[in-house]
Coordinates of C-alpha atoms and ligand atoms in Angstrom, one line a residue:
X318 CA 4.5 78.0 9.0
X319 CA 5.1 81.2 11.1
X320 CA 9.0 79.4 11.7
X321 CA 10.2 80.4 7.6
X322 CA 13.1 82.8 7.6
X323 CA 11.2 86.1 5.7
X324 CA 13.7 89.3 4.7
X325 CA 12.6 90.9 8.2
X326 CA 14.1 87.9 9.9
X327 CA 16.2 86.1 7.7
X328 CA 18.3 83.1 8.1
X329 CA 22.0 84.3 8.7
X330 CA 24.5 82.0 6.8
X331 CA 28.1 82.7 8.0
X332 CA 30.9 82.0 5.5
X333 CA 34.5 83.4 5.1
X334 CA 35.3 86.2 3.4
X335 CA 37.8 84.7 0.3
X336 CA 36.0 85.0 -2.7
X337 CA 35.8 81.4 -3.4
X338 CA 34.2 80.8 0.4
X339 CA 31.9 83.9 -1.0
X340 CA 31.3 82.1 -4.4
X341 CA 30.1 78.9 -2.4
X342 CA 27.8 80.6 0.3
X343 CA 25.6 82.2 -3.0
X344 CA 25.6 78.6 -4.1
X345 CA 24.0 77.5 -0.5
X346 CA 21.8 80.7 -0.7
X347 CA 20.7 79.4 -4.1
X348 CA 19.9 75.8 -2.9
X349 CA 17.9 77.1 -0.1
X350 CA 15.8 79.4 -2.3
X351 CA 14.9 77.0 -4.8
X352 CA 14.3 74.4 -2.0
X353 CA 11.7 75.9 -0.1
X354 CA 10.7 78.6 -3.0
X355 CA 11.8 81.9 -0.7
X356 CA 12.5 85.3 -0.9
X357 CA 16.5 85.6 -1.7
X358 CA 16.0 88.2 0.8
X359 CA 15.0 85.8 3.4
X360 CA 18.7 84.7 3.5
X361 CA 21.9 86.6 4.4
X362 CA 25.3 86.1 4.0
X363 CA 27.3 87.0 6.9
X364 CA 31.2 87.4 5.8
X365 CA 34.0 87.0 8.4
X366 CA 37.9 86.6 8.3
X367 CA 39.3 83.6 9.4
X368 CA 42.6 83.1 11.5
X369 CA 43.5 81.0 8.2
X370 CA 42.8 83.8 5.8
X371 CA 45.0 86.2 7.5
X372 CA 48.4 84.4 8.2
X373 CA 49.8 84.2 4.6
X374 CA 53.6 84.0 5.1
X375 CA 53.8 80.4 6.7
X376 CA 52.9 77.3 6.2
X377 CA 49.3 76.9 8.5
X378 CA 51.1 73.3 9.5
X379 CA 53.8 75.5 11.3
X380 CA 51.0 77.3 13.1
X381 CA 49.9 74.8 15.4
X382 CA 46.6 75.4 16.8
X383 CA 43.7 73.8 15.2
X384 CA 40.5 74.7 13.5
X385 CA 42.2 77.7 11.7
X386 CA 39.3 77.9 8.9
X387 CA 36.6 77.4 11.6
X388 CA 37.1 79.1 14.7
X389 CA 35.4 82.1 14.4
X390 CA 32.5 80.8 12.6
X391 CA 31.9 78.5 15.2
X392 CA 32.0 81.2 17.7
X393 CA 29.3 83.4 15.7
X394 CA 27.2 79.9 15.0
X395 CA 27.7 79.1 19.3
X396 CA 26.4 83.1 20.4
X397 CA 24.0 83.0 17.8
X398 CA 25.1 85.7 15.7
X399 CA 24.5 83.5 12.6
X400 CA 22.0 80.6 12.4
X401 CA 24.2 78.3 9.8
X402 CA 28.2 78.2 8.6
X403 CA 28.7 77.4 5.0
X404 CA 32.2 75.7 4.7
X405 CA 34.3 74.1 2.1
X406 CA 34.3 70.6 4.2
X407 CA 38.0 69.8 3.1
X408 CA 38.8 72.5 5.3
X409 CA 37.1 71.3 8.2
X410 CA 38.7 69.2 11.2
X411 CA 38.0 65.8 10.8
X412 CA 36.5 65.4 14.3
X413 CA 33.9 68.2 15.3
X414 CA 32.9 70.0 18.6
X415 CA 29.5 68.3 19.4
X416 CA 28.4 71.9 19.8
X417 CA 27.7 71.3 16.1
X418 CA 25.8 69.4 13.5
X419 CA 26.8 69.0 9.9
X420 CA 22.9 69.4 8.8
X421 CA 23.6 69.1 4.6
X422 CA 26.2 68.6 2.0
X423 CA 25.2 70.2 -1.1
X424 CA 26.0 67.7 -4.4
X425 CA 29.6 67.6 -4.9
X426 CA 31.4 69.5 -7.6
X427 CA 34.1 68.0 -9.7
X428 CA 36.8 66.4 -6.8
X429 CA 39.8 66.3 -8.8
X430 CA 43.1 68.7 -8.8
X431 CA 44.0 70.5 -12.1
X432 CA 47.5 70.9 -12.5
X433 CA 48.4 74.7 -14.1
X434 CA 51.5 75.9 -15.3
X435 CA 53.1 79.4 -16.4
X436 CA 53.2 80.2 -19.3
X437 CA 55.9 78.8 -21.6
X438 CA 55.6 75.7 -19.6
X439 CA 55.0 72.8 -21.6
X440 CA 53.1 70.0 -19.0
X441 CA 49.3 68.5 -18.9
X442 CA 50.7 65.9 -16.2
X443 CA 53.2 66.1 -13.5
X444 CA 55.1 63.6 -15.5
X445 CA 55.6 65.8 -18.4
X446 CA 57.1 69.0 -16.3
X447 CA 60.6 70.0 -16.9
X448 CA 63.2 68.4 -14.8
X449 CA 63.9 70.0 -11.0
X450 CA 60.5 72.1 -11.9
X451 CA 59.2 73.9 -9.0
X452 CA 55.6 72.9 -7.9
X453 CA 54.3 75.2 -5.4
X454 CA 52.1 74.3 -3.0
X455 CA 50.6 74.8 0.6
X456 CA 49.1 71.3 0.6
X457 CA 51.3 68.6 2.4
X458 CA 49.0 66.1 1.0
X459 CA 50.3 67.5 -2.7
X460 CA 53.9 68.3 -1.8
X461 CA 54.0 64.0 -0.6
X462 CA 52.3 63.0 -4.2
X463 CA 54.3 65.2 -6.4
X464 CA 58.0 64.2 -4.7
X465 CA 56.4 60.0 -4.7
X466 CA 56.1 60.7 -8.6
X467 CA 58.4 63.1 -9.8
X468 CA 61.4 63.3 -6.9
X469 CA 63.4 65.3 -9.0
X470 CA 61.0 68.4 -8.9
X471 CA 60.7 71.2 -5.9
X472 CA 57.1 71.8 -3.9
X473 CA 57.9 75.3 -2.1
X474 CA 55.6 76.7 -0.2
X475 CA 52.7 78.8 -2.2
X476 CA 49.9 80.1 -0.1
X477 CA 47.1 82.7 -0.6
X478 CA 43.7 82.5 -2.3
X479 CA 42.9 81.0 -5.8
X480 CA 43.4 84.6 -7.4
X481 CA 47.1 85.5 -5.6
X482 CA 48.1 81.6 -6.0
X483 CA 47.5 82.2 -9.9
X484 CA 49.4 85.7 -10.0
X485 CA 52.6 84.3 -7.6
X486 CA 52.9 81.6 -10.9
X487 CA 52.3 84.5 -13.3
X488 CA 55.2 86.1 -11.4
X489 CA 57.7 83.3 -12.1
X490 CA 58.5 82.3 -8.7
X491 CA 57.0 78.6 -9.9
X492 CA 56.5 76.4 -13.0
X493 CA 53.2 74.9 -11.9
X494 CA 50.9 74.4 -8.9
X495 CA 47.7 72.0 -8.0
X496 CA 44.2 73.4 -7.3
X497 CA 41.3 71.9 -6.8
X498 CA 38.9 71.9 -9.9
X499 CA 35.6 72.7 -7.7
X500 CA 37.7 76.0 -6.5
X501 CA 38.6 77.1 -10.1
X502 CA 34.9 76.3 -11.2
X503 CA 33.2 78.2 -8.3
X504 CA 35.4 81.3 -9.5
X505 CA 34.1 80.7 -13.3
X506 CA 38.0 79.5 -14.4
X507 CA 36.4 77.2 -15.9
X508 CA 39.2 76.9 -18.9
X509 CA 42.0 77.1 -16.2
X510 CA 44.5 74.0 -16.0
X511 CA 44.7 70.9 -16.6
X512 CA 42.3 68.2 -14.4
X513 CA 44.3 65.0 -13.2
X514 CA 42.7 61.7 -13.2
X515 CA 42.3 60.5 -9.8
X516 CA 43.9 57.3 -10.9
X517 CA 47.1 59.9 -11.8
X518 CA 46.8 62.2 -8.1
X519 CA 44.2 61.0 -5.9
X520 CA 42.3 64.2 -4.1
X521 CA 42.0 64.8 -0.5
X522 CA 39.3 63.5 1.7
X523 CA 36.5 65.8 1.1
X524 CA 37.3 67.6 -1.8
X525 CA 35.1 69.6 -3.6
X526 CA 32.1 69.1 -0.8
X527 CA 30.3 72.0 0.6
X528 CA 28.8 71.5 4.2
X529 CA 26.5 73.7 6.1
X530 CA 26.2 73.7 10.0
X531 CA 24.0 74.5 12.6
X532 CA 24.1 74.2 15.9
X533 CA 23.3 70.9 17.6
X534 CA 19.7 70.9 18.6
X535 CA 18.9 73.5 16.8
X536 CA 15.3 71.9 15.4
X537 CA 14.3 75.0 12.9
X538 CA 17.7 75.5 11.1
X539 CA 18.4 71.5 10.8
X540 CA 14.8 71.3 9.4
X541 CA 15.1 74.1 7.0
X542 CA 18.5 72.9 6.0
X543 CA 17.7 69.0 5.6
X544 CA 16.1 69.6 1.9
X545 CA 19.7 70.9 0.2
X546 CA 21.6 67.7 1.7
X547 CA 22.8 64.8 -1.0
X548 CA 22.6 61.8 0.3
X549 CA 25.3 60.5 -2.7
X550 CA 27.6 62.9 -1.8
X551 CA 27.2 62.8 1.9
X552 CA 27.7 58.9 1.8
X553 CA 31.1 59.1 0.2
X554 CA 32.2 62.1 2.0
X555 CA 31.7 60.5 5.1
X556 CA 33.8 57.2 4.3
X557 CA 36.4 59.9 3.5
X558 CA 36.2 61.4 6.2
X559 CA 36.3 58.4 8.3
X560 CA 39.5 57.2 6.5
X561 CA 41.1 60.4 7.5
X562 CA 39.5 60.3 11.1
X563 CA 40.9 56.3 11.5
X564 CA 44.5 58.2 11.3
X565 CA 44.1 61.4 13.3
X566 CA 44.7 63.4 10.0
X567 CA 43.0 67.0 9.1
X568 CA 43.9 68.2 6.1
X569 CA 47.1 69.1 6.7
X570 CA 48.1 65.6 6.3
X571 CA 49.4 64.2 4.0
X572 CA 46.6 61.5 3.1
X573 CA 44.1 61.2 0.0
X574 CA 41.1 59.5 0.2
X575 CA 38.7 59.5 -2.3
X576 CA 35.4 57.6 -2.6
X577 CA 33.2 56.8 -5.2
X578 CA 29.9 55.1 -6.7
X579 CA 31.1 52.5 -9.1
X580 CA 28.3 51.2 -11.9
X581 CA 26.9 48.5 -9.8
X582 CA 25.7 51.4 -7.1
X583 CA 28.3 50.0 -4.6
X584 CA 30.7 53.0 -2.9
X585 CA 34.3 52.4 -3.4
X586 CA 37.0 54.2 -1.5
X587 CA 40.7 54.5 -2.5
X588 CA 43.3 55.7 -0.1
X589 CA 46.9 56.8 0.0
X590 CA 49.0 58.0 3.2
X591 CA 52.6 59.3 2.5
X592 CA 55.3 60.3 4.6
X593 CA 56.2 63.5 4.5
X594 CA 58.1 63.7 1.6
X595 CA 56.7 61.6 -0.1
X596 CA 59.5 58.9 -0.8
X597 CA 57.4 56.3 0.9
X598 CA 53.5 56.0 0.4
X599 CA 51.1 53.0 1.1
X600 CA 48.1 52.7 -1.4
X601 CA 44.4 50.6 -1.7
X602 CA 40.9 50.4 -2.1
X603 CA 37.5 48.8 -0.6
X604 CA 34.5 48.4 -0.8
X605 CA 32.3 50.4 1.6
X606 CA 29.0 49.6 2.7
X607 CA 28.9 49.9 6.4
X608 CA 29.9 51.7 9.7
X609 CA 33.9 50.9 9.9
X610 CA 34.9 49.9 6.7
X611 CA 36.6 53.0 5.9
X612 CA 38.5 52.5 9.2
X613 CA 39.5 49.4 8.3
X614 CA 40.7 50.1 5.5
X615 CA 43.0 53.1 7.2
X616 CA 44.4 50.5 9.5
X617 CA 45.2 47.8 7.3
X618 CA 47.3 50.5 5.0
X619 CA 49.0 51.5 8.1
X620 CA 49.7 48.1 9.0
X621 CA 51.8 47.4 5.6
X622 CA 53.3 51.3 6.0
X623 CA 56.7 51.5 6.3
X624 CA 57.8 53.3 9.3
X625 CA 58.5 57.0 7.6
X626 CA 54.7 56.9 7.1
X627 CA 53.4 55.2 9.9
X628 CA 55.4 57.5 12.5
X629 CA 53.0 60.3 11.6
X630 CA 49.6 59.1 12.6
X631 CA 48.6 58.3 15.9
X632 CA 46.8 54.8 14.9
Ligands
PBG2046 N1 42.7 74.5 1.2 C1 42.1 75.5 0.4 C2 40.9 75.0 -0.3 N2 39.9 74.5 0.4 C3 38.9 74.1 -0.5 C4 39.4 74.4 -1.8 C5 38.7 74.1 -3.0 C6 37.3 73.8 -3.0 C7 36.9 72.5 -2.5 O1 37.7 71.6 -2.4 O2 35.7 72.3 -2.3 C8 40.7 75.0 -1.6 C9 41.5 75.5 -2.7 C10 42.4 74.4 -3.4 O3 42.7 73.4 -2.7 O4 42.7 74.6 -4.5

């Protein structure tokens, strides 16, 4: 096969440049190594900042504009200045330029949020933090489920990577915060928080997956890709998605959705959409085993929403 990628022409994986986004595209390189036995030097990483990464002081909601993790990866994958983007798929818009083909999900890392708390802070649940705590966050999704459980507490605005999220709590500025426990593991925190049950804080759609692209009808790079892709994970990632999708959320709304494979093989999907802060929420489950369920599932919640909730999606 004249077609591999060798270290003279290597397959370009673009990624951004956080070190967690780093941390997941050497997990990618790995896969694609072992898969097809190459060179590590057959495959390079290609860093670049996103729009995301840079604006720090805002919330991204407040923005506007879309794709703010994605944009200029897709502009590298589109002129061919990379071959494949490695993304963390919870930061990916729901619906994707047909430019673009979501070619494998690697298997899923743990999808649940840890909960982690300065120091002197006595809490392993959001129940147990002290009253009018402040929980910073830059996740509508966890802002809505903290104030539906605990309305006494705060959820200001805490934005950055894992490593300046973890130092702004150091600082004082906040009792506790949420992270996802796939982030924290990628970074080798391993022993950093506490994990919440998703029964306890269900996690948002797509949590924890990793997705590499290519471009549509791009033969080689699908092919060469196709060997790292899950089909467990990829199945209940996509009725996630397609929950999310149903309401015209990204993952700036507040919505969880969280599918998985219950003992009998059959894929089960819970859902929750909020309003925005959180004082109203509509909750359920179902099972998922074709084309539309998830959907369906999205609409009948909407259905029984009360108005604060419904308001915010377009379905
Ligand atoms: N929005 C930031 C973001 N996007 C993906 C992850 C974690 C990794 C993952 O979910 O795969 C994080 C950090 C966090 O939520 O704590």
């Amino acid at each position: 096969m004249t077609d591999r990628p060798t270290p003279d022409h290597p397959l370009r994986l673009g990624t951004r440049a956080s070190p967690l986004a780093m941390a997941q595209a050497t997990q990618a390189v790995a896969a694609l190594v072992t898969a097809h036995g190459l060179d590590p030097a057959a495959l390079e990483i290609v860093p670049v900042t996103a729009t995301g990464d840079r604006i720090q002081d805002r919330a991204l909601a407040e923005v506007g504009g879309k794709a703010l993790w994605t944009r200029e990866l897709d502009a590298m994958l589109d002129a061919g200045v990379i071959d494949a983007a490695v993304h963390s798929l919870k930061d990916v818009e729901t619906i994707r330029d047909a430019r673009f083909a979501l070619a494998a999900m690697l298997p899923r890392a743990d999808a649940r949020d840890r909960l982690v708390v300065r120091e002197g802070v006595a809490a392993r649940t959001i129940a147990e933090l002290p009253p009018g705590a402040r929980l910073g966050t830059s996740s509508p999704r966890r802002a809505a489920q903290v104030r539906a459980l605990r309305p006494d507490l705060e959820t200001p605005l805490l934005r950055g990577n894992v490593a300046t999220r973890l130092a702004k709590l150091a600082a004082g500025d906040y009792e506790a915060t949420l992270l996802a426990a796939a982030g924290l593991e990628r970074l080798g925190m391993h022993d950093v928080g506490i994990v919440q049950p998703v029964e306890a804080l269900l996690p948002a759609a797509s949590q924890g997956a990793i997705g590499l692209e290519c471009r549509a009808g791009d033969a080689r790079v699908a092919a060469l890709l196709a060997p790292v892709d899950d089909a467990p994970t990829r199945r209940a990632v996509a009725a996630e998605r397609a929950f999310l999708a149903a309401l015209g959320g990204d993952c700036s709304s507040p919505v969880a959705a969280h599918a998985r494979f219950l003992a009998d093989g059959t894929l089960r999907l819970d859902g929750a959409i909020y309003s925005e802060d959180g004082g109203d929420h509509v909750a359920g489950d179902a099972p998922i085993a074709r084309d539309g369920d998830a959907a369906a599932l999205a609409q009948r919640l909407l259905a029984a929403a009360p108005g604060t909730v419904r308001r915010l999606f377009a379905a």
